[in-house]
mmCIF file of C-alpha atoms in Angstrom:
data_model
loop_
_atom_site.group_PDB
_atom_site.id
_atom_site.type_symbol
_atom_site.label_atom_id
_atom_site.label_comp_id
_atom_site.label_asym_id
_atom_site.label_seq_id
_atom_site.Cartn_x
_atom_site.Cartn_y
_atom_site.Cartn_z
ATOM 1 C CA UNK T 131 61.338 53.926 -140.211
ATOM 2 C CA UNK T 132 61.804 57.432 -142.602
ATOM 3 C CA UNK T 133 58.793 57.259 -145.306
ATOM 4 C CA UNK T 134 59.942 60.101 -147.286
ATOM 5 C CA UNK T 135 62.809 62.588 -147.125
ATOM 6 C CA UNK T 136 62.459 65.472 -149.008
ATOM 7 C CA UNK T 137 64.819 65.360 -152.467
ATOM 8 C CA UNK T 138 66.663 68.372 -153.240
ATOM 9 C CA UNK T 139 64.763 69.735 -156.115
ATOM 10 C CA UNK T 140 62.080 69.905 -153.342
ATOM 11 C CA UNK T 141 64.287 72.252 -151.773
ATOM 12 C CA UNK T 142 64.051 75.301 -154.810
ATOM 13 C CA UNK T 143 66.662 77.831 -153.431
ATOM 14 C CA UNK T 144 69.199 75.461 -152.350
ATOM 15 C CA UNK T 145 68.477 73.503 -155.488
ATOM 16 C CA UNK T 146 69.574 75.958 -157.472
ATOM 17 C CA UNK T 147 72.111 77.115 -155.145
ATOM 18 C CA UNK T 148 73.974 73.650 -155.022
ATOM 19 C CA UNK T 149 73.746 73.628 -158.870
ATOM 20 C CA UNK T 150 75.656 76.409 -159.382
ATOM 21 C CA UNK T 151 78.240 75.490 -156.627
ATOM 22 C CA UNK T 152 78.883 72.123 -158.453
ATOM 23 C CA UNK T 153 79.196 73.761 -161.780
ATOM 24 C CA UNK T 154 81.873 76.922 -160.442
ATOM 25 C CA UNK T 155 83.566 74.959 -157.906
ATOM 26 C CA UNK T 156 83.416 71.221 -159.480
ATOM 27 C CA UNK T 157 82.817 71.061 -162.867
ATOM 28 C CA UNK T 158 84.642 74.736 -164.210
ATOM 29 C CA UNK T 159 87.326 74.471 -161.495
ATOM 30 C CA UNK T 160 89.274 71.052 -163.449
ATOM 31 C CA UNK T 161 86.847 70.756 -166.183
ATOM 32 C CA UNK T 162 86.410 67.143 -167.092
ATOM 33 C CA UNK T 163 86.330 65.615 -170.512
ATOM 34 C CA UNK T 164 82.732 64.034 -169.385
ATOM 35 C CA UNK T 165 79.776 65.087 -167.110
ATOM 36 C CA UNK T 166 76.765 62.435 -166.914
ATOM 37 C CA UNK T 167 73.548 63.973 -164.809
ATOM 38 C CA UNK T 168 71.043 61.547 -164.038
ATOM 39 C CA UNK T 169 67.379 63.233 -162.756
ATOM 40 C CA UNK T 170 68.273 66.383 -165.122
ATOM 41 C CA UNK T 171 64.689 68.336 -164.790
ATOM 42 C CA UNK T 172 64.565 68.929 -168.352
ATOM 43 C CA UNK T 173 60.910 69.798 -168.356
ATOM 44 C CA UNK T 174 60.559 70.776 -164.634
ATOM 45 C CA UNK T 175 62.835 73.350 -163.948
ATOM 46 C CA UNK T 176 63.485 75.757 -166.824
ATOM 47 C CA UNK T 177 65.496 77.908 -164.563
ATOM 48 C CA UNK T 178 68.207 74.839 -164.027
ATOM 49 C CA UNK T 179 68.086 74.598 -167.752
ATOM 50 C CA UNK T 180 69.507 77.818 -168.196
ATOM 51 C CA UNK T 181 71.597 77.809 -165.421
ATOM 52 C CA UNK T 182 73.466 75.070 -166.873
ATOM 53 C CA UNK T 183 73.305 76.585 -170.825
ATOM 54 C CA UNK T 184 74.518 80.311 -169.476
ATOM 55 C CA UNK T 185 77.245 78.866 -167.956
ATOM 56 C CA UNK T 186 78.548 75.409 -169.276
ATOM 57 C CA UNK T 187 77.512 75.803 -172.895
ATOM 58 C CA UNK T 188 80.429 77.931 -174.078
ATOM 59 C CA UNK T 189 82.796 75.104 -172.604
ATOM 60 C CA UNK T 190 80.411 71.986 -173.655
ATOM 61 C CA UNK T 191 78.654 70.342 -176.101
ATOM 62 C CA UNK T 192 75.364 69.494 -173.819
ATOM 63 C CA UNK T 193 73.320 66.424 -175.038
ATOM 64 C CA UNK T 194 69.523 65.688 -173.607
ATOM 65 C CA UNK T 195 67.346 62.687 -173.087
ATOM 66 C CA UNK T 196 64.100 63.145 -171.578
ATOM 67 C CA UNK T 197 62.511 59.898 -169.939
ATOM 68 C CA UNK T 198 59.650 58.517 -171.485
ATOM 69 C CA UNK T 199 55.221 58.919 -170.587
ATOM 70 C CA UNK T 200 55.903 62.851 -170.472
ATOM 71 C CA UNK T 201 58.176 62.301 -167.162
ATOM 72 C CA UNK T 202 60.080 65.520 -166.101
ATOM 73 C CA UNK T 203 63.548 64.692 -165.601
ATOM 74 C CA UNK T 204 66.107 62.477 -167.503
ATOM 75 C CA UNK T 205 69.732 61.908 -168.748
ATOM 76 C CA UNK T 206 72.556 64.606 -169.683
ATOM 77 C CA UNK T 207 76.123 64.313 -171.072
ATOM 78 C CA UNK T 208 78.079 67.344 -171.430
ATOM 79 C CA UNK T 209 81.370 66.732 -173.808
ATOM 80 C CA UNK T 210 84.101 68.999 -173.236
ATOM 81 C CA UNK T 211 84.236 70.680 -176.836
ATOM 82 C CA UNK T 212 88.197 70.875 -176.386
ATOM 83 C CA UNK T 213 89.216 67.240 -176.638
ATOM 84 C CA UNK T 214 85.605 65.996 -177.648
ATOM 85 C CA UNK T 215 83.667 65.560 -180.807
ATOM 86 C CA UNK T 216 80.582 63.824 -181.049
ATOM 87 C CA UNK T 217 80.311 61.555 -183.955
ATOM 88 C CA UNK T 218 77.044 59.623 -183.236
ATOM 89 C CA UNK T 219 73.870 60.158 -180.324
ATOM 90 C CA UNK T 220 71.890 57.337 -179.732
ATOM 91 C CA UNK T 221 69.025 57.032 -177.683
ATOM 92 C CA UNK T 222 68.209 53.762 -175.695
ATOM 93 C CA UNK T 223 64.464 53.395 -174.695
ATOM 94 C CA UNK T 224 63.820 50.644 -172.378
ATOM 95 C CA UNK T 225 60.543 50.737 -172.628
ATOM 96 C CA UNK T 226 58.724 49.385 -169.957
ATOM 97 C CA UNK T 227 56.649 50.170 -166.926
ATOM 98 C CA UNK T 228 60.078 52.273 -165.540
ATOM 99 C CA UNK T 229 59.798 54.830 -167.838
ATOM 100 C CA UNK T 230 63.621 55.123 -168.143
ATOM 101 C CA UNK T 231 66.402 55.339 -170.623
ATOM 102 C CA UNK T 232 69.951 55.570 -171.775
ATOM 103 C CA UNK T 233 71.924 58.145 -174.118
ATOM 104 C CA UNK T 234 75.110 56.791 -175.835
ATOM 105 C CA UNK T 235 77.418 58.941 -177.543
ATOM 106 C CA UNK T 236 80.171 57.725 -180.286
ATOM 107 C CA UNK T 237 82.962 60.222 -179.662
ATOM 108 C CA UNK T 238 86.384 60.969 -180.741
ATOM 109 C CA UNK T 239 88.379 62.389 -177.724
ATOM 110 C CA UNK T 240 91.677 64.254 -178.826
ATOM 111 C CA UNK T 241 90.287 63.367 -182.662
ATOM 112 C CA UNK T 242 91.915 60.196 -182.658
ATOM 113 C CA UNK T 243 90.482 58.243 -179.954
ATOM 114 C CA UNK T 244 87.089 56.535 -180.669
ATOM 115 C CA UNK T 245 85.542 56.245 -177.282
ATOM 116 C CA UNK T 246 81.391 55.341 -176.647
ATOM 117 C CA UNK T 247 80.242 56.882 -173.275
ATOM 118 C CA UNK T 248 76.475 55.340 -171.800
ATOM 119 C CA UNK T 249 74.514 57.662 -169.484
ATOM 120 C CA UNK T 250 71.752 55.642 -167.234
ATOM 121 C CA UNK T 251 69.410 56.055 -165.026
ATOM 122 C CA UNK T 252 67.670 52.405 -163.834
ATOM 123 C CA UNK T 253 64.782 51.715 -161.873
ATOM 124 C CA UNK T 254 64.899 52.041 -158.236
ATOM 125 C CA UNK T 255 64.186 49.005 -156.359
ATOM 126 C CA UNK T 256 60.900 49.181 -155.273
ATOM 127 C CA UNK T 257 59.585 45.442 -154.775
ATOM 128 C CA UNK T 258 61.439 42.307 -156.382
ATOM 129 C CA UNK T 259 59.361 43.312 -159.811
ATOM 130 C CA UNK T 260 62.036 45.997 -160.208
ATOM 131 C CA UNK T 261 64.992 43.901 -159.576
ATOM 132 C CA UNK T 262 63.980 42.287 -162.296
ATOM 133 C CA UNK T 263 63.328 45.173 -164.284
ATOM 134 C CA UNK T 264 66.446 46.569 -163.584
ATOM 135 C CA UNK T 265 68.103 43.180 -165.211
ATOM 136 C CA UNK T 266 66.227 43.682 -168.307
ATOM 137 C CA UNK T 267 67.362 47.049 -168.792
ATOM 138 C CA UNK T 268 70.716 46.518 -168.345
ATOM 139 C CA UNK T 269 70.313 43.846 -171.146
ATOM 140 C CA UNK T 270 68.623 45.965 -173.011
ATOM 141 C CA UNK T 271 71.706 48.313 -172.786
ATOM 142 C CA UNK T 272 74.588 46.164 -173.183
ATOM 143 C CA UNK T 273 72.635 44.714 -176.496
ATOM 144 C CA UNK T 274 72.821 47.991 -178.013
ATOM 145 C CA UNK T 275 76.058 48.784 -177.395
ATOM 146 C CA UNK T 276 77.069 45.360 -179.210
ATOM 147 C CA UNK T 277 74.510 45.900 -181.944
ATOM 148 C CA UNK T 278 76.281 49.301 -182.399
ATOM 149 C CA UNK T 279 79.673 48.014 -182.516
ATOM 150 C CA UNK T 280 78.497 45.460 -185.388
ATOM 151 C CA UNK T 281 76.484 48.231 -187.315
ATOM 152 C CA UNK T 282 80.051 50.857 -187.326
ATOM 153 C CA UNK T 283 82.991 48.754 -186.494
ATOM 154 C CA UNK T 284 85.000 48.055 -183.417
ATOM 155 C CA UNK T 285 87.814 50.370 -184.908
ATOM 156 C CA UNK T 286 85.119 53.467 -185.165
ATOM 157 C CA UNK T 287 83.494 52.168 -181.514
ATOM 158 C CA UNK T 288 86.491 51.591 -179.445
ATOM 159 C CA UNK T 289 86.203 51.484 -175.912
ATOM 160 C CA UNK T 290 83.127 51.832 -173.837
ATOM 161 C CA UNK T 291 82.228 53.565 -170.197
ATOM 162 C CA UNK T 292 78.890 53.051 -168.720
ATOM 163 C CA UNK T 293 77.971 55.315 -165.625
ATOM 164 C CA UNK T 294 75.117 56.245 -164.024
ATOM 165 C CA UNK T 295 72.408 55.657 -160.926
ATOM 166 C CA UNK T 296 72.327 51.798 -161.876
ATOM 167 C CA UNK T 297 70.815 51.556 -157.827
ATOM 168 C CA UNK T 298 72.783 48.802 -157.709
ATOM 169 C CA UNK T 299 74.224 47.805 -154.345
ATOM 170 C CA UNK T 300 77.555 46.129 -156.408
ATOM 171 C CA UNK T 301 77.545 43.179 -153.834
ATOM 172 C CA UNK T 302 75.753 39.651 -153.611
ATOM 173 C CA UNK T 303 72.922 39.988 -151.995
ATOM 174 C CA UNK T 304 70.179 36.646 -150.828
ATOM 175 C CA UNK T 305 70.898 35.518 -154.482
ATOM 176 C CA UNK T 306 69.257 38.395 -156.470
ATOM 177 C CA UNK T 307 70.643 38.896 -159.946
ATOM 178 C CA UNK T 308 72.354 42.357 -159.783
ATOM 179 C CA UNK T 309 73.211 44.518 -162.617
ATOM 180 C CA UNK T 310 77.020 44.339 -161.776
ATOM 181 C CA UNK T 311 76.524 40.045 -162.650
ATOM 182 C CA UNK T 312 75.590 41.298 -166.381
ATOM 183 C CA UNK T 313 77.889 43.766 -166.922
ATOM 184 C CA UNK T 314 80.801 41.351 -165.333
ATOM 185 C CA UNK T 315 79.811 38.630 -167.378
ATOM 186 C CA UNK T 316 79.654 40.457 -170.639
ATOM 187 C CA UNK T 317 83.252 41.612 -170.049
ATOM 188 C CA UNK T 318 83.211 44.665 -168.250
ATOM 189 C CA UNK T 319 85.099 45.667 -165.550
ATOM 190 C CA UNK T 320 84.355 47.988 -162.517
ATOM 191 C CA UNK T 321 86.529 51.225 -162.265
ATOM 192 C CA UNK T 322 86.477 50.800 -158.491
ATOM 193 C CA UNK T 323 87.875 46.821 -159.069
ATOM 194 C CA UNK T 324 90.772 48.284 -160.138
ATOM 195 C CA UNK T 325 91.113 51.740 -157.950
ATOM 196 C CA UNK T 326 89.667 50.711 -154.788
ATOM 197 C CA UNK T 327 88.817 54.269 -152.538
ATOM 198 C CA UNK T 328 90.862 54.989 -150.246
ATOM 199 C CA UNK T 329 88.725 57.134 -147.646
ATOM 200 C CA UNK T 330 90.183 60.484 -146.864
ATOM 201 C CA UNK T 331 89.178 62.152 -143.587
ATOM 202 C CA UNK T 332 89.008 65.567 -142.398
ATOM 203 C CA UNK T 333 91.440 66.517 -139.847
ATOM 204 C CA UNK T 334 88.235 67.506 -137.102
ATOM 205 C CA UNK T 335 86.873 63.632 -138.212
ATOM 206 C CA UNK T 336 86.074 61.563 -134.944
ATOM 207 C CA UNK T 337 86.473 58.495 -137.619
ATOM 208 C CA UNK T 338 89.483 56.503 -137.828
ATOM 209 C CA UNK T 339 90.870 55.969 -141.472
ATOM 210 C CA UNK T 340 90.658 52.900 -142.905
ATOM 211 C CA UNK T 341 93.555 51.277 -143.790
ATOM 212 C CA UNK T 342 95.109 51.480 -147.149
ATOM 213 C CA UNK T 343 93.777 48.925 -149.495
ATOM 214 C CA UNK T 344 95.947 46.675 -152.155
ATOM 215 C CA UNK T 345 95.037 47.894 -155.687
ATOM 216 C CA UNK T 346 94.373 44.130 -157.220
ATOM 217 C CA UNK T 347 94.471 43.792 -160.982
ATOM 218 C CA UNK T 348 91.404 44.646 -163.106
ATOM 219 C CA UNK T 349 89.843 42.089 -163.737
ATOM 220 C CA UNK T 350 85.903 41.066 -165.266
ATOM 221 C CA UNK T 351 85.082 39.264 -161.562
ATOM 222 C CA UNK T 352 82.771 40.783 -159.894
ATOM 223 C CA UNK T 353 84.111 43.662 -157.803
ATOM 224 C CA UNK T 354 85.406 43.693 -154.277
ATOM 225 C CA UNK T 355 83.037 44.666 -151.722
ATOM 226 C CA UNK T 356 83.891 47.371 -150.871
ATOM 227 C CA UNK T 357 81.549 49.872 -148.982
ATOM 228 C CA UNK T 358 80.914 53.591 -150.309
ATOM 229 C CA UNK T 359 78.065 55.275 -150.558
ATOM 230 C CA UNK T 360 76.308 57.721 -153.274
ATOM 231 C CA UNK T 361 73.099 58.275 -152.296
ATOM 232 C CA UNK T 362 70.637 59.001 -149.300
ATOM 233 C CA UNK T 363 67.336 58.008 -151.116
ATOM 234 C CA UNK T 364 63.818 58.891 -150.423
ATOM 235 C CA UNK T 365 63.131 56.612 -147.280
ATOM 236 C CA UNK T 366 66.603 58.038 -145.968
ATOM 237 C CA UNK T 367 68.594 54.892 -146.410
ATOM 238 C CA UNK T 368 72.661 55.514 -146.916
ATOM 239 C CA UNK T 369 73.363 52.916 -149.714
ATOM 240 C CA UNK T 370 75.591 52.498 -153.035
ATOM 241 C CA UNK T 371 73.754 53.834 -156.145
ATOM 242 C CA UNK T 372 76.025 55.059 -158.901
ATOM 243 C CA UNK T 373 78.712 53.251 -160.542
ATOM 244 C CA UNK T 374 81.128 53.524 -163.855
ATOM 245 C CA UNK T 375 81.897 50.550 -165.370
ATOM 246 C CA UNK T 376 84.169 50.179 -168.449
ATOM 247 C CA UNK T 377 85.212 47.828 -171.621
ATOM 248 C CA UNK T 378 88.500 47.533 -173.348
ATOM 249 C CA UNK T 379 88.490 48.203 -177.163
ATOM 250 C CA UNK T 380 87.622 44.491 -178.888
ATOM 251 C CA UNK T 381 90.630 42.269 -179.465
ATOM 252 C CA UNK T 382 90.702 42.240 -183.054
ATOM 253 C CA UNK T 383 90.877 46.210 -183.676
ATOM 254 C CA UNK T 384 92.373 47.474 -180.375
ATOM 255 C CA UNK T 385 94.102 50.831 -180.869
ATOM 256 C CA UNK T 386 94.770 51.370 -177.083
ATOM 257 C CA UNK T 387 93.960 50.042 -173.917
ATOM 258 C CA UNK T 388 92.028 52.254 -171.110
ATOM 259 C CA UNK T 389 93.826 52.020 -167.374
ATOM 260 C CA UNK T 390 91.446 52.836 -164.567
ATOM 261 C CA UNK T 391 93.842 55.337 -162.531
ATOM 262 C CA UNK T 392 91.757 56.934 -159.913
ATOM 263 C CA UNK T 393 88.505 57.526 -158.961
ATOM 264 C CA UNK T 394 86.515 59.234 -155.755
ATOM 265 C CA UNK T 395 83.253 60.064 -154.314
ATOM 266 C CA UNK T 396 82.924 63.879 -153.887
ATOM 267 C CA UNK T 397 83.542 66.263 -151.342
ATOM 268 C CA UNK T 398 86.500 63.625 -151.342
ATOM 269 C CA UNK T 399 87.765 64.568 -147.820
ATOM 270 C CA UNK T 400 85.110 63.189 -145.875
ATOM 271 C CA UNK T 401 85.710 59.772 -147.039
ATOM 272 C CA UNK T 402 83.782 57.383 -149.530
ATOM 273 C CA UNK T 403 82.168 55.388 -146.743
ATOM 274 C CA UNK T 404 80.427 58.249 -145.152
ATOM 275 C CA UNK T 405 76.984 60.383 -145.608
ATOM 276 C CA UNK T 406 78.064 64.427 -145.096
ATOM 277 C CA UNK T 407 75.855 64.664 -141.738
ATOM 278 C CA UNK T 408 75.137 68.235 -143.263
ATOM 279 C CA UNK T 409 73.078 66.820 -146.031
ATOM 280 C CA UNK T 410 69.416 66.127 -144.495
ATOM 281 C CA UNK T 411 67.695 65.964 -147.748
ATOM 282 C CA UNK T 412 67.839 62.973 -150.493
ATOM 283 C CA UNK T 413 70.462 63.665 -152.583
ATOM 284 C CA UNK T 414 73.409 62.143 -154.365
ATOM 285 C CA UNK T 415 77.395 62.530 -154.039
ATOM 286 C CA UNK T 416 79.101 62.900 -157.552
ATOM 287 C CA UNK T 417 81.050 60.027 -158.696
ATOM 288 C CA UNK T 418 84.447 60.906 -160.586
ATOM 289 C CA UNK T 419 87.036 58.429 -162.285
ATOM 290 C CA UNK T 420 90.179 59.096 -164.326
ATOM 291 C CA UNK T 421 91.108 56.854 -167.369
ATOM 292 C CA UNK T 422 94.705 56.966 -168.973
ATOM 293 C CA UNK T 423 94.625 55.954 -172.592
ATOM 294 C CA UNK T 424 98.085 53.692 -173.831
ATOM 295 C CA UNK T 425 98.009 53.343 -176.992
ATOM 296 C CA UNK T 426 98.856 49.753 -178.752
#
C-alpha cells in the first residue's frame, strides 16, 4: 500500500515547468472561452502567480478565491476577455471543517449570452465523515446557484456549468450518497452522459482500443459508468476526480439551449481510461468539454 506520493508542487522545477507547458502548448495554443484551476497556490507560490499574470493576463480576465483558515491554495477562473464579460463574482464559502469553496461568475459570452460558470474544489474522501461533507457542500452549492437565479432573473442567469475536483467517483458505490445523485436530481446533466470518451491510443500503445460507444441522449439520470480517470492522488490510487456538469436555461425564460458536443481528458491520445506511466507524482489530467449554444 503507497502512503504518500509526492504532489507536483512538491516537485518546484517541474512544477513550474509543467505550468508553463500547459499554458503555451494548452491553454494559448486554442485558447478556450473558460479555464477553472482547482489547488491554484495563491499564497504559496508567488512565482506561479506571476507566471500565470505575465503570460495569460493580456488574453484573460483572471478571477481568485483563496480557501478559507489561511489555507494556501484555492479556486481560479480565467474568462477569455474576447467573447467574455463578467457581470457578477460570487463567492461560495462552505464553511465547515473542509476549509473549501466555490467561485461563480454571471457572464455574458459573445454579449448576448447570459451564462453562470461554478469553479469547485470538494473535500477529498478521507473517512465516511467526508462523504458526507462532500454532500453538504454540494447542497450548499446548488442552493446558491438557485438563490441567485431568484435574486437576478433566469433571463440575466441563463444556463449553468459546474466543474471542478468534486472527488467524486460518478458511479454507485455500497450505497453512499455521491455528489453526481444531487446534481442529477436537481436537474443537471453530466457532459460525459451525453459525449461519452472515446479513448484514443497512441500508435506504439500495447492497449487495444475500446470500442466505439453509442452517444445516448442527455438526459438528468445518473451517468453511464463509464471509466476515465483524472487523478493519481496522494496514496497513488488511479481514480475519477473531476467532472463538468451542466443545466439548461429555466423553462420559462430560455433564450437557447446548450448541446454537450465533445469533451476529453488531456494528453487526449493516450486514452481517457489510462494513467500516463510517465507521471510518478500526484497530479491531475485536465478535463476539457465543448458546448454549442442554439438559440430558441
Amino acid at each position: 500500500m503507497v502512503d504518500h506520493v509526492r504532489r507536483l508542487a512538491e516537485d518546484q522545477p517541474g512544477y513550474l515547468t509543467r505550468h508553463r507547458r500547459i499554458i503555451e502548448e494548452v491553454i494559448l495554443t486554442d485558447p478556450p472561452d473558460f479555464v477553472c484551476l482547482q489547488e491554484f497556490q495563491l499564497k504559496g507560490a508567488p512565482e506561479l502567480c506571476r507566471l500565470y499574470d505575465s503570460l495569460l493576463s493580456p488574453k484573460y480576465d483572471m478571477r481568485y478565491l483563496q480557501r478559507t483558515s489561511f489555507k494556501q491554495d484555492g479556486l481560479a477562473i480565467l474568462c477569455l476577455r474576447e467573447t467574455v464579460s463578467v457581470r457578477d463574482e460570487i463567492p461560495i464559502i462552505y464553511a465547515d471543517p473542509g476549509d473549501r469553496v466555490a467561485l461563480m461568475l454571471n457572464v455574458w459570452l459573445r454579449q448576448t449570452i447570459p451564462l453562470t460558470i461554478v469553479n469547485t474544489h470538494l473535500t477529498f474522501p478521507h473517512h465516511a465523515y467526508d462523504e458526507r461533507l462532500r454532500g453538504t457542500q454540494i447542497m450548499k452549492l446548488t442552493k446558491v446557484v438557485d438563490e441567485f437565479r431568484a435574486s437576478k432573473g433566469n433571463r440575466t442567469v441563463g444556463g449553468v456549468i459546474v466543474a471542478g475536483d468534486l472527488n467524486d467517483p460518478l458511479v454507485p458505490c455500497l450505497g453512499k450518497e455521491l455528489v453526481s445523485d444531487h446534481l442529477s436530481s436537481q436537474g443537471y446533466s453530466h457532459v460525459d452522459s451525453s459525449t461519452l470518451f472515446i479513448p484514443k491510443r497512441a500508435p506504439s500503445s500495447s492497449h487495444t482500443p475500446a470500442p466505439p460507444t453509442p452517444s445516448p441522449q442527455p438526459s438528468t439520470d445518473v451517468p453511464h459508468p463509464l471509466k476515465f480517470i483524472t487523478h493519481r492522488n496522494h496514496k497513488g490510487e488511479e481514480v475519477t476526480a473531476d467532472h463538468i456538469w451542466f443545466s439548461q436555461p429555466a423553462p420559462d425564460a430560455a433564450q437557447y439551449r446548450l448541446e454537450p458536443v465533445g469533451s476529453s481528458v488531456l494528453p487526449d491520445h493516450l486514452g481517457a481510461d489510462l494513467w500516463p506511466s510517465a507521471w510518478a507524482l500526484s497530479d491531475h489530467r485536465p478535463l476539457t468539454a465543448t458546448f454549442v449554444v442554439h438559440p430558441l
